[in-house]
Each structure stands twice: as structure tokens, then as C-alpha cells.
Amino acid sequence: MIHVFVGPTLSRSEPQLSAPGIRLWPPARHGDLFHATIRDGDTVVLIDGVYHQAPALRHKEILAAMGRGVHVIGAASIGALRAAELAPYGMLGVGTVYSAYRGGDITADDEVAVGQAPDGQWEALTWPLVNLRSVLRIAQEAGILDRARAHVLLEALRAVYYPQRSAPQPRLGVSAAGRARAPLPAG
């Protein structure tokens, strides 16, 4: 059985998540990997987890699951972060975010933190910093921003506390950074 802990990072309606042998779980929280239905030989794919709604999934819980024969793969969000931290102990990581953590390009937890709706729908209410970084990179590649301006904007966005990185808040941070350091383009 493959157990996939997913929430705002990947829609639960993705076709690959409806394949036989896959059990979908909400974003992981402390204690989830001890559930009786996760057995030796199963695979856990850890994508999303909670931060403030409940205690977060702990490293020792992942290690305990792996110790009893559960294969644990991490990607995208808290899964990528935990995989980078636990790779020396056998957790497998995949994807761009995992590679950025493993390579030291990103290090902070808030890079992947996403505020989530508490209604059980697990909709993203905020933007993770890795997504904002990606937008800035795309803007540089398109010639909209130069490297220095993108760095100023990234630092302004980084200064916004992750639960406040909703559409209006990063704009306020970017506007403040723009006034302080360089004019924002019109429009």
C-alpha cells in the first residue's frame, strides 16, 4: 500500500492519486505514521504537513516508521524538508525543492510552510517562499527583473511571516521594499 499525505501542494484530484493501491491522507501531523494501517513494507509519500493546526510530524516518528520497514519518500513541502534532513538515515527525497534543501540553496523551514484552511479541504491560504522564489526566477528569465531587484524583492517577501504571505501581504512587503530601494514598475 502507498500512503500519500497531501494537502495544499498537490490537489487530491490529480489522476495519479486515484491509482489502485494508493490511500490518500490529509497533511501529516504528529502521530500519523503510527496509524495501524501503515504496515511494514508499505510506502509513505510525505508531501504536506501541518504546522500550527496540530503538532508537526517529527523526525523521530519518521525514523521509527523506517525502522519498522516502512519506506518513506518526501517531496515538495515538509516532505522535501524532512527528506533532506533524514537522507543520511535512509529517507528518500525527490524533486526540485528536495534538491534545493540538499544542496544548501535553501535552509529555512518557512521556505515550504503553507497556511492551510482548517475546514478539512486543505486549501492553501498562503504562498510558500519556494513558490515566490520561482516566480522571481521566471521574472528574471523573462527580463522583467534583474538579479539585484529580484534579490531585494525576495528579501522583502522573506520578511513577511509565512501565515501572512497571502496575496495582499507580499504585495505590501514588495511595495515597501520598492519604495525603500527602487521604484516598482508601473501597472
Coordinates of N, CA and C in Angstrom, one line a residue:
M1 N 0.9 -1.2 0.0 CA 0.0 0.0 0.0 C 0.9 1.2 0.0
I2 N 0.5 2.2 -0.7 CA 1.2 3.5 -0.8 C 0.3 4.5 -0.1
H3 N 0.8 5.2 0.9 CA 0.1 6.2 1.7 C 0.6 7.5 1.4
V4 N -0.2 8.4 0.8 CA 0.2 9.7 0.4 C -0.4 10.8 1.3
F5 N 0.4 11.6 2.0 CA 0.0 12.7 2.8 C 0.1 13.9 2.0
V6 N -1.1 14.5 1.6 CA -1.1 15.6 0.7 C -2.2 16.6 1.1
G7 N -1.9 17.8 0.8 CA -2.9 18.8 1.1 C -2.8 19.9 0.1
P8 N -2.3 21.1 0.5 CA -2.4 22.2 -0.5 C -1.4 22.2 -1.6
T9 N -0.3 21.4 -1.5 CA 0.7 21.4 -2.5 C 0.3 20.7 -3.8
L10 N -0.5 19.7 -3.6 CA -0.9 18.9 -4.8 C -2.4 18.6 -4.6
S11 N -3.2 18.8 -5.6 CA -4.6 18.6 -5.5 C -4.9 17.1 -5.3
R12 N -5.8 16.8 -4.4 CA -6.1 15.4 -4.2 C -6.9 14.8 -5.4
S13 N -7.3 15.7 -6.4 CA -8.0 15.2 -7.6 C -7.0 14.8 -8.7
E14 N -5.7 14.9 -8.5 CA -4.7 14.6 -9.5 C -4.9 13.1 -9.9
P15 N -5.0 12.8 -11.2 CA -5.3 11.4 -11.6 C -4.3 10.4 -11.0
Q16 N -3.1 10.7 -10.9 CA -2.1 9.7 -10.4 C -2.4 9.3 -8.9
L17 N -3.2 10.1 -8.2 CA -3.5 9.8 -6.8 C -4.7 8.9 -6.7
S18 N -5.4 8.6 -7.8 CA -6.5 7.7 -7.8 C -6.2 6.3 -8.3
A19 N -4.9 6.0 -8.4 CA -4.5 4.7 -8.9 C -4.7 3.7 -7.8
P20 N -5.0 2.4 -8.2 CA -5.2 1.4 -7.2 C -4.0 1.3 -6.2
G21 N -4.2 1.0 -5.0 CA -3.2 0.8 -4.0 C -2.7 2.0 -3.4
I22 N -3.3 3.2 -3.7 CA -3.0 4.4 -3.0 C -4.0 4.9 -2.0
R23 N -3.6 5.2 -0.8 CA -4.5 5.7 0.2 C -4.1 7.2 0.4
L24 N -5.1 8.1 0.3 CA -4.8 9.5 0.5 C -5.1 9.8 1.9
W25 N -4.2 10.6 2.5 CA -4.3 11.1 3.8 C -4.2 12.7 3.8
P26 N -4.8 13.3 4.8 CA -4.6 14.8 4.9 C -3.1 15.1 5.2
P27 N -2.8 16.4 5.2 CA -1.4 16.7 5.6 C -1.0 16.1 6.9
A28 N 0.2 15.5 6.9 CA 0.7 14.8 8.0 C 0.9 15.6 9.3
R29 N 0.6 15.0 10.4 CA 0.8 15.6 11.7 C 1.4 14.6 12.6
H30 N 1.8 15.0 13.8 CA 2.4 14.1 14.7 C 1.5 12.9 15.0
G31 N 2.1 11.7 15.0 CA 1.3 10.5 15.3 C 0.8 9.8 14.1
D32 N 0.7 10.4 12.9 CA 0.1 9.8 11.7 C 0.9 8.5 11.3
L33 N 2.2 8.5 11.4 CA 2.9 7.4 10.9 C 2.8 6.2 11.8
F34 N 2.2 6.3 12.9 CA 2.0 5.2 13.8 C 0.6 4.6 13.6
H35 N -0.2 5.1 12.7 CA -1.5 4.5 12.4 C -1.4 3.1 12.0
A36 N -2.3 2.3 12.6 CA -2.3 0.8 12.4 C -2.3 0.4 10.9
T37 N -2.9 1.2 10.0 CA -3.0 0.8 8.6 C -1.7 1.0 7.9
I38 N -0.7 1.6 8.5 CA 0.6 1.8 7.8 C 1.5 0.7 8.3
R39 N 1.7 -0.3 7.5 CA 2.4 -1.5 7.9 C 3.8 -1.7 7.3
D40 N 4.5 -2.6 7.9 CA 5.9 -2.9 7.4 C 5.8 -3.2 5.9
G41 N 6.7 -2.7 5.1 CA 6.7 -2.9 3.6 C 5.9 -1.9 2.9
D42 N 5.0 -1.1 3.5 CA 4.3 -0.1 2.9 C 5.2 1.1 2.5
T43 N 4.7 2.0 1.7 CA 5.4 3.2 1.3 C 4.6 4.4 1.7
V44 N 5.3 5.3 2.4 CA 4.7 6.6 2.7 C 5.3 7.7 1.8
V45 N 4.4 8.4 1.2 CA 4.9 9.6 0.4 C 4.4 10.8 1.1
L46 N 5.4 11.5 1.7 CA 5.1 12.7 2.5 C 5.3 13.9 1.7
I47 N 4.2 14.6 1.4 CA 4.3 15.8 0.7 C 4.0 17.0 1.6
D48 N 2.8 17.0 2.2 CA 2.3 18.1 3.0 C 2.2 17.7 4.5
G49 N 2.3 18.7 5.3 CA 2.1 18.5 6.7 C 1.5 19.8 7.4
V50 N 1.1 19.6 8.6 CA 0.6 20.8 9.3 C 1.7 21.4 10.1
Y51 N 1.5 22.7 10.5 CA 2.5 23.4 11.3 C 1.8 24.0 12.5
H52 N 0.7 24.6 12.4 CA 0.1 25.3 13.5 C -1.2 24.7 14.0
Q53 N -1.9 24.0 13.1 CA -3.2 23.4 13.5 C -3.0 22.3 14.5
A54 N -1.9 21.6 14.4 CA -1.7 20.4 15.3 C -0.1 20.3 15.4
P55 N 0.4 19.5 16.3 CA 1.8 19.3 16.3 C 2.3 18.7 15.0
A56 N 3.4 19.2 14.6 CA 4.0 18.7 13.3 C 4.6 17.3 13.4
L57 N 4.7 16.7 12.2 CA 5.3 15.4 12.1 C 6.8 15.5 12.6
R58 N 7.2 14.7 13.4 CA 8.6 14.8 14.0 C 9.5 13.8 13.3
H59 N 10.8 14.2 13.4 CA 11.9 13.4 12.7 C 11.9 11.9 13.3
K60 N 11.7 11.8 14.6 CA 11.8 10.5 15.3 C 10.7 9.6 14.9
E61 N 9.6 10.2 14.5 CA 8.4 9.4 14.0 C 8.7 8.8 12.7
I62 N 9.4 9.6 11.8 CA 9.7 9.1 10.5 C 10.8 8.0 10.7
L63 N 11.8 8.2 11.5 CA 12.8 7.2 11.8 C 12.2 5.9 12.3
A64 N 11.3 6.1 13.2 CA 10.6 4.9 13.8 C 9.9 4.1 12.7
A65 N 9.2 4.8 11.8 CA 8.5 4.1 10.7 C 9.5 3.4 9.8
M66 N 10.6 4.1 9.5 CA 11.6 3.4 8.6 C 12.2 2.2 9.3
G67 N 12.4 2.4 10.6 CA 13.0 1.3 11.4 C 12.1 0.0 11.5
R68 N 10.8 0.2 11.3 CA 9.9 -1.0 11.2 C 9.6 -1.4 9.8
G69 N 10.3 -0.9 8.8 CA 10.2 -1.4 7.5 C 9.3 -0.6 6.5
V70 N 8.9 0.6 6.9 CA 8.1 1.5 6.1 C 9.1 2.3 5.2
H71 N 8.9 2.3 3.9 CA 9.7 3.2 3.0 C 9.1 4.6 3.0
V72 N 9.9 5.6 3.3 CA 9.4 6.9 3.4 C 10.1 7.8 2.3
I73 N 9.2 8.4 1.5 CA 9.7 9.3 0.4 C 9.1 10.7 0.7
G74 N 10.0 11.7 0.5 CA 9.5 13.1 0.8 C 9.7 14.0 -0.5
A75 N 8.7 14.9 -0.7 CA 8.8 15.8 -1.8 C 8.0 17.1 -1.5
A76 N 8.3 18.1 -2.3 CA 7.5 19.3 -2.4 C 7.5 20.2 -1.2
S77 N 7.0 19.8 -0.1 CA 6.8 20.7 1.0 C 7.6 20.2 2.2
I78 N 6.8 19.9 3.3 CA 7.5 19.4 4.5 C 8.2 18.0 4.2
G79 N 7.7 17.3 3.2 CA 8.3 16.1 2.8 C 9.7 16.3 2.3
A80 N 9.9 17.3 1.5 CA 11.2 17.6 0.9 C 12.2 18.0 2.1
L81 N 11.6 18.9 3.0 CA 12.5 19.3 4.1 C 12.9 18.1 5.0
R82 N 11.9 17.3 5.4 CA 12.3 16.1 6.2 C 13.2 15.2 5.5
A83 N 13.0 15.0 4.2 CA 13.8 14.1 3.4 C 15.3 14.6 3.4
A84 N 15.5 15.9 3.2 CA 16.8 16.4 3.2 C 17.5 16.2 4.6
E85 N 16.7 16.4 5.6 CA 17.2 16.3 7.0 C 17.5 14.8 7.3
L86 N 16.7 13.9 6.8 CA 16.9 12.5 7.1 C 17.5 11.6 6.0
A87 N 18.0 12.2 5.0 CA 18.6 11.4 3.9 C 19.7 10.5 4.4
P88 N 20.6 11.0 5.4 CA 21.6 10.1 5.9 C 21.1 8.9 6.6
Y89 N 19.8 8.9 7.0 CA 19.2 7.8 7.7 C 18.3 6.9 6.8
G90 N 18.3 7.2 5.5 CA 17.6 6.4 4.5 C 16.3 6.9 4.0
M91 N 15.9 8.1 4.4 CA 14.7 8.7 3.8 C 15.0 9.2 2.4
L92 N 14.2 8.8 1.4 CA 14.4 9.2 0.0 C 13.7 10.5 -0.2
G93 N 14.4 11.4 -0.9 CA 13.8 12.7 -1.3 C 13.8 12.8 -2.8
V94 N 12.8 13.5 -3.4 CA 12.7 13.7 -4.8 C 12.2 15.1 -5.1
G95 N 12.6 15.6 -6.2 CA 12.1 16.9 -6.7 C 13.0 18.1 -6.5
T96 N 12.6 19.2 -7.1 CA 13.4 20.4 -7.1 C 13.5 21.0 -5.7
V97 N 12.5 21.0 -4.9 CA 12.6 21.5 -3.5 C 13.5 20.7 -2.7
Y98 N 13.4 19.4 -2.8 CA 14.3 18.5 -2.0 C 15.8 18.8 -2.5
S99 N 16.0 18.9 -3.8 CA 17.4 19.1 -4.2 C 17.9 20.5 -3.7
A100 N 17.0 21.5 -3.6 CA 17.5 22.8 -3.1 C 17.8 22.7 -1.7
Y101 N 17.1 21.9 -0.9 CA 17.5 21.7 0.5 C 18.8 20.9 0.6
R102 N 18.9 19.8 -0.1 CA 20.1 19.0 0.0 C 21.3 19.8 -0.5
G103 N 21.1 20.6 -1.5 CA 22.3 21.4 -2.0 C 22.6 22.6 -1.1
G104 N 21.8 22.9 -0.1 CA 22.0 24.1 0.7 C 21.6 25.4 0.1
D105 N 20.9 25.3 -1.0 CA 20.4 26.6 -1.7 C 19.3 27.2 -0.8
I106 N 18.5 26.4 -0.1 CA 17.5 26.9 0.8 C 17.7 26.1 2.1
T107 N 17.4 26.7 3.3 CA 17.7 26.1 4.5 C 16.5 26.2 5.5
A108 N 15.8 27.3 5.4 CA 14.7 27.6 6.4 C 13.5 26.8 6.2
D109 N 12.8 26.5 7.4 CA 11.5 25.8 7.3 C 10.5 26.6 6.6
D110 N 10.5 27.9 6.8 CA 9.4 28.7 6.2 C 9.5 28.7 4.7
E111 N 10.5 28.2 4.1 CA 10.5 28.1 2.6 C 9.4 27.3 2.1
V112 N 8.9 26.3 2.8 CA 7.9 25.4 2.3 C 6.6 25.5 3.2
A113 N 6.6 26.4 4.2 CA 5.4 26.5 5.0 C 4.2 27.1 4.3
V114 N 3.1 26.5 4.4 CA 1.9 27.0 3.7 C 0.8 27.0 4.8
G115 N 0.2 28.2 4.9 CA -1.0 28.3 5.8 C -2.1 27.6 5.1
Q116 N -2.9 26.8 5.9 CA -3.9 25.9 5.3 C -5.3 26.2 5.9
A117 N -6.3 26.0 5.1 CA -7.7 26.2 5.6 C -8.0 25.1 6.7
P118 N -8.5 25.5 7.8 CA -8.8 24.5 8.8 C -10.1 23.7 8.6
D119 N -10.7 23.9 7.5 CA -12.0 23.2 7.3 C -12.0 21.8 6.7
G120 N -10.8 21.2 6.6 CA -10.6 19.9 6.1 C -10.5 19.8 4.6
Q121 N -10.6 20.9 3.9 CA -10.4 21.0 2.5 C -8.9 21.1 2.1
W122 N -8.1 21.6 3.1 CA -6.6 21.7 2.9 C -6.2 22.7 1.8
E123 N -7.0 23.7 1.6 CA -6.7 24.7 0.6 C -5.6 25.6 1.1
A124 N -4.7 25.9 0.2 CA -3.5 26.8 0.6 C -4.1 28.2 0.8
L125 N -3.8 28.8 1.9 CA -4.2 30.2 2.2 C -3.0 31.2 2.0
T126 N -1.8 30.6 1.9 CA -0.6 31.5 1.8 C 0.3 30.9 0.7
W127 N 1.3 31.6 0.3 CA 2.3 31.2 -0.7 C 3.6 30.8 0.0
P128 N 4.1 29.6 -0.3 CA 5.4 29.2 0.3 C 6.5 30.0 -0.4
L129 N 7.5 30.3 0.3 CA 8.6 31.1 -0.2 C 9.2 30.4 -1.4
V130 N 9.3 29.1 -1.5 CA 9.9 28.5 -2.7 C 9.1 28.8 -3.9
N131 N 7.8 29.0 -3.8 CA 7.0 29.4 -5.0 C 7.3 30.8 -5.4
L132 N 7.4 31.7 -4.4 CA 7.7 33.1 -4.6 C 9.1 33.2 -5.3
R133 N 10.0 32.4 -4.8 CA 11.4 32.4 -5.4 C 11.3 32.0 -6.9
S134 N 10.4 31.0 -7.2 CA 10.2 30.5 -8.6 C 9.7 31.6 -9.4
V135 N 8.7 32.3 -8.9 CA 8.1 33.5 -9.7 C 9.2 34.5 -10.0
L136 N 10.0 34.8 -9.0 CA 11.1 35.8 -9.2 C 12.1 35.3 -10.2
R137 N 12.4 34.0 -10.2 CA 13.3 33.5 -11.2 C 12.7 33.5 -12.6
I138 N 11.5 33.2 -12.7 CA 10.8 33.3 -14.0 C 10.8 34.8 -14.5
A139 N 10.6 35.7 -13.6 CA 10.6 37.1 -14.0 C 12.0 37.5 -14.5
Q140 N 13.0 37.0 -13.8 CA 14.4 37.3 -14.3 C 14.6 36.7 -15.7
E141 N 14.2 35.5 -15.9 CA 14.4 34.8 -17.2 C 13.7 35.6 -18.3
A142 N 12.5 36.2 -17.9 CA 11.7 36.9 -18.9 C 12.2 38.3 -19.1
G143 N 13.2 38.7 -18.4 CA 13.7 40.1 -18.5 C 12.9 41.1 -17.8
I144 N 12.0 40.7 -16.9 CA 11.1 41.7 -16.2 C 11.9 42.3 -15.0
L145 N 12.7 41.4 -14.4 CA 13.5 41.9 -13.2 C 15.0 41.5 -13.5
D146 N 15.9 42.4 -13.0 CA 17.3 42.0 -12.9 C 17.6 41.3 -11.6
R147 N 18.7 40.7 -11.5 CA 19.1 39.9 -10.4 C 19.1 40.7 -9.1
A148 N 19.6 41.9 -9.1 CA 19.6 42.7 -7.9 C 18.2 43.0 -7.4
R149 N 17.3 43.4 -8.3 CA 15.9 43.7 -8.0 C 15.2 42.5 -7.4
A150 N 15.4 41.3 -8.1 CA 14.8 40.1 -7.6 C 15.3 39.8 -6.2
H151 N 16.5 40.0 -5.9 CA 17.1 39.8 -4.5 C 16.4 40.7 -3.5
V152 N 16.2 42.0 -3.9 CA 15.5 42.9 -3.0 C 14.1 42.4 -2.7
L153 N 13.4 42.0 -3.7 CA 12.1 41.6 -3.6 C 12.0 40.3 -2.7
L154 N 12.9 39.4 -3.0 CA 12.9 38.1 -2.2 C 13.2 38.4 -0.7
E155 N 14.1 39.3 -0.4 CA 14.3 39.7 1.0 C 13.1 40.3 1.6
A156 N 12.3 41.1 0.9 CA 11.1 41.7 1.4 C 10.1 40.7 1.6
L157 N 10.0 39.7 0.7 CA 9.0 38.6 0.9 C 9.4 37.7 2.0
R158 N 10.7 37.5 2.2 CA 11.2 36.6 3.3 C 10.8 37.3 4.6
A159 N 10.8 38.6 4.7 CA 10.5 39.3 5.9 C 9.0 39.2 6.4
V160 N 8.2 38.7 5.4 CA 6.7 38.5 5.8 C 6.6 37.2 6.4
Y161 N 6.0 37.1 7.6 CA 5.8 35.9 8.4 C 4.9 35.0 7.5
Y162 N 5.3 33.7 7.4 CA 4.6 32.8 6.5 C 3.1 32.7 6.5
P163 N 2.4 32.8 7.7 CA 1.0 32.8 7.7 C 0.4 34.1 7.1
Q164 N 1.2 35.1 6.8 CA 0.7 36.3 6.3 C 1.2 36.5 4.8
R165 N 1.7 35.5 4.2 CA 2.1 35.6 2.8 C 1.0 35.2 1.9
S166 N -0.1 35.9 2.1 CA -1.3 35.8 1.2 C -1.1 36.8 0.2
A167 N -2.0 36.9 -0.8 CA -1.9 37.8 -1.9 C -1.6 39.3 -1.5
P168 N -2.4 39.8 -0.5 CA -2.2 41.2 -0.2 C -0.9 41.5 0.6
Q169 N -0.5 40.6 1.5 CA 0.6 40.8 2.3 C 2.0 40.8 1.6
P170 N 2.3 39.9 0.7 CA 3.5 40.0 -0.1 C 3.5 41.3 -0.9
R171 N 2.4 41.7 -1.4 CA 2.3 42.9 -2.2 C 2.7 44.1 -1.4
L172 N 2.2 44.1 -0.1 CA 2.6 45.2 0.8 C 4.1 45.2 1.1
G173 N 4.7 44.0 1.3 CA 6.1 43.9 1.5 C 6.9 44.3 0.3
V174 N 6.5 43.9 -0.8 CA 7.1 44.3 -2.1 C 7.0 45.8 -2.3
S175 N 5.9 46.3 -2.1 CA 5.7 47.8 -2.2 C 6.6 48.5 -1.3
A176 N 6.7 48.1 -0.1 CA 7.6 48.8 0.9 C 9.0 48.6 0.5
A177 N 9.4 47.5 0.0 CA 10.8 47.3 -0.5 C 11.0 48.1 -1.7
G178 N 10.1 48.2 -2.5 CA 10.2 49.0 -3.7 C 10.4 50.5 -3.4
R179 N 9.6 51.0 -2.5 CA 9.8 52.4 -2.1 C 11.1 52.7 -1.5
A180 N 11.6 51.7 -0.7 CA 12.8 51.9 0.1 C 14.0 51.8 -0.8
R181 N 14.0 50.9 -1.8 CA 15.2 50.6 -2.5 C 15.2 50.9 -4.0
A182 N 14.1 50.8 -4.7 CA 14.0 51.0 -6.1 C 12.5 51.1 -6.5
P183 N 12.2 51.9 -7.5 CA 10.8 52.0 -7.9 C 10.3 50.7 -8.5
L184 N 9.0 50.4 -8.2 CA 8.3 49.3 -8.8 C 7.9 49.7 -10.2
P185 N 7.8 48.8 -11.1 CA 7.3 49.2 -12.4 C 5.8 49.6 -12.3
A186 N 5.4 50.5 -13.2 CA 4.0 50.9 -13.2 C 3.1 49.8 -13.7
G187 N 1.9 49.8 -13.2 CA 0.9 48.8 -13.7 C 0.7 47.9 -12.7

